[in-house]
Amino acid sequence: MESLSTAKLPFSLVLLCIATTLLNRVFAIEVCKFPAIFNFGDSNSDTGGFDAALFEIKSPYGETYFHRPTGRGSDGRVVIDFIAQSLGLPYLSAYLNSLEANFTHGANFAEVAATILPPPTVLPVGGFSPFYLDIQTSQFQRFISKTQFIRQQGGVFASLMPKNEYFGKALYTFDIGQNDIYVGVTANQTVEQINASIPNIIKGLSKNIKNIYNLGGRSFWIHNTGPYGCLPHTLTDFPSIEIDAWGCAKSYNELSQNFNHKLKEAIVQLRKELPLAAITYVDVYSVKYSLISDAKKYGFEKPLVACCGYGGKYNHGSVMCGNAGTVNGTEIFAGACENPSTRVSWDGVHNTEAANKIIFDQISSGAFSDPPLPLNKAC
């Protein structure tokens, strides 16, 4: 009898067999037991660093979940909070917060307005954080030695520090790059000029991932950058720019897409150079864009209009969220909309908790990851 081969099977059945094999491999992979998370990034994942080190983030920030400002750029939780929660870990304390910090299961080095490359100007004089990515990873390096010294000394603070073995078993998360695009925007660079700077930006990110690897990190969860052209902030600044079918600035979204393309190429190279690392590329862009293009599907209205702020078509620009100002001789306080859960954008730059929860639900499944593994198997 002639042996059965895939060549004699219907094409659809061959595809089914391949898909089943791949799914079996995914399900066969053991669930990771991450004892800690160490996060690096900007305001999309800051949990209080900027608020502790530079300027207070005031009400109505935090009103939905924490019922008080916590230093997060949202009405509630950000994506890194949902990541920690899903892994059975506490919300990450900001490394720079000396008052409420518990680093037992990780630390957050992310900062509002942080960039990958050294910024041209820094707060409070300029517009960007002094804690750019090189500084964040340098802080992490000192964090390792200092926390282990404290543990060895014993006493009340020892129990607030991570165990030494956690550093090799932890999940290392990155969500940064959006502000590097903004650096070019604030410098009045053309789209072509900003595009030309992207390879060097990605080189800076790769360098820091290698640094963390050399310090013992092995599991990396790396978000690409979201659609910059869909931010109410961007649309307010460039009212005459060409927009796409969903109202987003086309050229700036193309910038984000180019950044993501270069990032994905860099991760392929990093996998070759760091053979012991598990590096997951996470397509946050596609999920965030779907919140705009399929807003009704997710229960959102006015997806390009900020919930908190004041001014113009996008409710952004005249008075920033949580601030007071005078507009046409009238005192205005820029408060929140009645129901933030129906909005995508919280303050014109950052997402609402409702949007962040959907982003987490989508990316944690592995459907937007390369390799296509869920969060709890990305080790």
XYZ file of C-alpha atoms in Angstrom:
379
model
C 0.000 0.000 0.000
C 1.255 3.452 -0.884
C 2.159 5.509 2.187
C 0.015 8.526 3.079
C 1.767 11.874 2.518
C 0.739 15.476 2.894
C 0.972 15.787 -0.884
C -2.174 13.603 -1.202
C -4.141 15.470 1.490
C -6.474 18.394 0.779
C -4.680 21.724 1.277
C -7.156 22.809 3.981
C -6.426 19.633 5.941
C -2.682 20.261 5.676
C -3.191 23.748 7.107
C -5.303 22.312 9.914
C -2.586 19.818 10.770
C 0.063 22.540 10.836
C -2.102 24.812 13.001
C -2.882 21.973 15.396
C 0.807 21.129 15.709
C 1.693 24.741 16.468
C -1.093 25.047 19.037
C -0.006 21.829 20.709
C 3.510 23.201 20.994
C 2.197 26.408 22.573
C 0.042 24.543 25.086
C 2.883 22.142 25.833
C 5.176 24.989 26.888
C 5.292 25.226 30.641
C 3.706 28.246 32.284
C 6.351 30.707 33.465
C 6.657 31.441 37.156
C 7.930 34.993 37.127
C 8.732 36.000 40.717
C 9.252 39.654 39.787
C 8.882 42.273 37.055
C 11.346 45.015 36.227
C 9.870 47.647 33.941
C 11.565 50.323 31.828
C 9.710 52.970 29.888
C 7.883 56.266 29.716
C 4.522 57.617 30.879
C 2.638 54.697 29.352
C 3.949 52.535 32.205
C 5.105 54.984 34.907
C 3.526 54.089 38.259
C 4.761 57.058 40.257
C 8.374 57.874 39.396
C 7.719 61.250 37.801
C 5.316 62.195 40.582
C 7.920 61.341 43.234
C 10.939 62.931 41.573
C 9.672 65.934 39.624
C 6.075 67.186 39.598
C 2.925 66.113 41.394
C 0.267 64.480 39.234
C -3.020 65.758 40.628
C -6.698 64.858 40.606
C -8.650 63.775 38.589
C -5.819 61.373 37.701
C -6.442 58.065 39.449
C -10.114 58.719 40.123
C -11.556 55.549 38.584
C -9.702 52.745 40.356
C -7.461 54.123 43.090
C -9.799 57.044 43.881
C -6.750 59.257 44.310
C -3.759 60.308 42.208
C -1.004 57.667 42.242
C 1.415 59.113 39.717
C -0.063 57.188 36.802
C -0.990 58.975 33.578
C -4.542 57.662 33.573
C -7.801 57.675 35.475
C -6.835 54.268 36.843
C -4.507 51.402 36.063
C -2.002 51.253 33.224
C -1.040 48.176 31.206
C 1.891 47.203 33.455
C -0.551 47.019 36.389
C -2.660 44.459 34.546
C 0.476 42.526 33.601
C 1.555 42.313 37.242
C -1.923 41.405 38.419
C -2.268 38.616 35.855
C 1.002 37.057 37.047
C -0.149 37.113 40.653
C 2.259 39.910 41.565
C 1.624 43.240 43.324
C 1.550 46.497 41.419
C 5.078 47.735 40.840
C 6.514 50.411 43.082
C 8.340 53.214 41.303
C 12.081 53.028 41.910
C 12.162 56.770 42.671
C 9.349 56.646 45.225
C 10.861 56.548 48.713
C 7.604 56.683 50.676
C 5.450 53.717 49.657
C 7.941 51.415 47.961
C 7.950 47.644 48.260
C 10.418 46.023 45.863
C 9.898 42.413 46.918
C 8.543 41.437 43.514
C 10.158 43.997 41.254
C 10.507 47.683 40.533
C 9.418 50.221 37.945
C 12.063 52.490 36.428
C 9.714 54.097 33.876
C 9.310 57.881 33.868
C 6.874 60.298 32.310
C 8.515 62.029 29.308
C 11.391 59.515 29.189
C 13.211 58.815 25.943
C 15.518 56.083 24.687
C 18.265 58.465 23.612
C 19.529 61.374 25.737
C 16.985 64.183 25.232
C 17.946 67.649 23.975
C 16.421 69.371 27.013
C 15.254 68.099 30.391
C 12.683 69.069 32.976
C 12.079 71.379 34.726
C 13.618 73.710 32.119
C 13.056 71.555 29.030
C 10.308 69.159 28.051
C 11.757 65.685 28.662
C 12.680 63.506 31.609
C 16.290 63.412 32.802
C 15.702 59.701 33.429
C 16.150 58.459 29.864
C 16.725 54.759 29.207
C 20.496 54.705 29.855
C 19.808 56.215 33.287
C 16.996 53.750 33.996
C 19.200 50.738 33.285
C 22.026 52.316 35.287
C 19.603 52.706 38.184
C 18.690 49.039 37.811
C 22.340 48.000 37.983
C 22.764 49.843 41.284
C 19.412 48.508 42.450
C 20.729 44.943 42.253
C 23.753 45.541 44.461
C 22.008 47.848 46.917
C 18.983 45.625 47.480
C 21.166 42.588 48.095
C 23.276 44.546 50.582
C 20.100 45.524 52.438
C 18.907 41.900 52.467
C 22.237 40.751 53.875
C 22.118 43.401 56.581
C 18.712 42.209 57.739
C 16.262 44.380 59.612
C 12.909 45.846 58.708
C 13.826 46.822 55.132
C 15.256 43.443 54.159
C 11.796 42.000 53.601
C 11.015 44.778 51.090
C 13.822 43.754 48.727
C 13.810 41.061 46.006
C 15.710 37.821 46.490
C 18.907 37.525 44.468
C 17.590 34.625 42.405
C 14.636 36.719 41.242
C 16.808 38.759 38.862
C 17.482 35.779 36.604
C 13.879 34.572 36.692
C 12.075 37.908 36.381
C 10.154 39.347 33.450
C 11.785 42.450 31.952
C 9.280 44.731 30.248
C 9.957 47.685 27.940
C 7.481 50.303 26.688
C 9.405 53.286 25.370
C 10.070 55.186 22.129
C 7.039 57.423 21.667
C 8.851 60.413 23.164
C 11.830 59.935 20.840
C 9.450 60.653 17.970
C 8.152 63.650 19.903
C 11.734 64.962 20.247
C 11.825 65.337 16.479
C 8.365 66.891 16.405
C 9.276 69.544 18.986
C 12.455 70.318 17.029
C 10.280 71.031 13.963
C 11.957 68.234 12.044
C 10.306 66.900 8.916
C 8.870 63.398 8.838
C 11.844 62.398 6.672
C 14.300 63.741 9.244
C 12.573 61.933 12.100
C 12.532 58.724 10.067
C 16.266 59.074 9.495
C 16.829 59.193 13.272
C 14.943 55.973 14.012
C 17.808 53.479 13.389
C 19.927 55.274 15.985
C 17.017 55.297 18.455
C 16.533 51.551 18.015
C 20.277 51.046 18.429
C 19.997 52.748 21.815
C 17.184 50.422 22.877
C 19.116 47.333 21.741
C 22.151 48.458 23.709
C 20.127 48.672 26.908
C 18.466 45.297 26.384
C 21.956 43.825 26.047
C 22.962 45.575 29.270
C 20.053 44.001 31.143
C 20.931 40.613 29.632
C 24.510 40.995 30.868
C 23.118 41.706 34.330
C 21.232 38.412 34.283
C 17.927 39.216 32.581
C 16.582 36.424 30.386
C 12.869 37.031 29.682
C 12.034 40.203 27.753
C 8.558 41.505 26.855
C 9.012 44.468 24.503
C 6.138 46.672 23.356
C 6.360 48.486 20.064
C 5.121 52.082 19.948
C 1.504 53.071 19.458
C -0.077 55.156 16.663
C 1.340 58.614 17.359
C -0.953 60.089 14.742
C -4.059 59.067 16.677
C -3.237 61.039 19.827
C -5.531 64.024 20.452
C -2.336 65.887 21.366
C -0.899 65.302 17.874
C -4.140 66.165 16.106
C -4.475 69.377 18.132
C -0.931 70.458 17.276
C -1.374 69.759 13.549
C -4.967 70.671 12.646
C -4.269 70.807 8.884
C -2.402 67.504 8.592
C -3.640 64.794 6.222
C -5.782 62.280 8.093
C -6.776 58.696 7.368
C -10.252 57.151 7.274
C -10.463 57.132 11.085
C -9.248 60.681 11.631
C -5.609 59.921 12.536
C -2.603 61.794 11.155
C -1.272 59.543 8.389
C 2.349 60.675 8.269
C 2.846 60.371 12.022
C 1.309 56.907 12.101
C 3.705 55.964 9.313
C 6.540 57.182 11.541
C 5.344 54.873 14.313
C 5.083 51.994 11.850
C 8.632 52.581 10.637
C 9.860 52.647 14.233
C 8.113 49.332 14.834
C 9.523 47.777 11.680
C 13.057 48.695 12.730
C 12.394 47.471 16.268
C 11.236 44.090 15.012
C 14.350 43.753 12.858
C 16.507 44.622 15.857
C 14.816 41.979 18.000
C 15.547 39.338 15.365
C 19.212 40.316 15.609
C 19.134 40.363 19.415
C 17.871 36.794 19.474
C 20.997 35.778 17.569
C 23.312 37.732 19.863
C 21.610 36.748 23.150
C 21.058 32.998 22.780
C 19.838 32.432 26.340
C 17.182 35.138 26.138
C 13.467 34.766 25.423
C 12.574 38.007 23.647
C 8.931 38.695 22.807
C 7.988 41.492 20.420
C 4.512 42.808 21.261
C 2.467 44.627 18.631
C 0.742 47.211 20.813
C 0.307 49.485 17.773
C -2.278 47.223 16.124
C -4.311 46.895 19.311
C -4.272 50.626 20.040
C -5.224 51.458 16.467
C -8.140 49.031 16.643
C -9.515 50.990 19.602
C -9.891 53.896 17.158
C -10.998 52.028 14.040
C -13.342 49.647 15.902
C -14.326 51.956 18.749
C -17.999 50.959 18.763
C -17.082 47.276 18.957
C -15.322 47.962 22.261
C -18.023 50.273 23.588
C -16.080 53.505 23.070
C -17.381 56.828 21.814
C -15.422 59.842 20.547
C -12.190 57.830 20.318
C -10.089 60.834 19.300
C -11.451 63.195 21.971
C -9.715 63.388 25.351
C -11.831 62.641 28.402
C -9.888 65.040 30.626
C -8.797 68.438 29.372
C -10.242 71.533 27.774
C -10.177 73.127 24.370
C -11.116 72.624 20.765
C -12.203 69.687 18.677
C -10.204 67.147 20.661
C -10.808 68.603 24.150
C -7.105 69.218 24.469
C -4.647 72.073 24.344
C -6.215 75.116 25.984
C -6.018 73.771 29.551
C -4.336 70.485 30.432
C -6.073 67.778 32.473
C -6.156 68.572 36.185
C -5.126 72.188 35.714
C -6.864 75.527 35.913
C -6.509 78.296 33.371
C -8.121 81.353 31.868
C -9.778 81.006 28.473
C -11.294 84.124 26.901
C -11.424 85.788 30.300
C -13.124 82.833 31.993
C -11.522 80.670 34.685
C -11.567 77.039 33.575
C -10.714 73.844 35.439
C -9.951 70.991 33.065
C -11.748 68.094 34.702
C -12.759 64.651 33.505
C -15.678 63.584 31.366
C -18.675 61.997 33.065
C -17.832 58.405 32.131
C -14.152 57.690 31.356
C -14.958 54.033 30.641
C -16.525 55.106 27.333
C -13.376 56.887 26.157
C -10.065 55.718 24.677
C -7.974 58.787 25.483
C -7.742 60.003 29.053
C -5.785 63.251 28.726
C -4.876 63.558 25.057
C -1.685 61.502 25.351
C -2.492 58.559 27.630
C -5.249 55.977 27.641
C -8.100 55.499 30.063
C -8.075 52.476 32.339
C -10.840 50.968 30.196
C -8.635 51.198 27.097
C -5.602 49.898 28.983
C -7.553 46.854 30.148
C -8.549 45.978 26.574
C -4.963 46.474 25.383
C -3.750 44.105 28.086
C -6.422 41.499 27.325
C -5.440 41.500 23.657
C -1.653 41.413 24.012
C -1.509 38.949 26.914
C -3.133 36.247 24.795
C -0.160 36.032 22.452
C -2.273 36.988 19.438
C -0.148 40.096 18.875
C 3.216 38.660 19.896
C 6.227 37.347 18.024
C 6.694 34.521 18.843
C 2.929 34.005 19.314
C 3.110 33.025 22.976
C 0.861 34.316 25.753
C 2.377 36.455 28.462
C 2.533 33.635 30.993
C 4.649 31.540 28.616
C 7.071 34.235 27.487
C 10.112 32.761 29.195
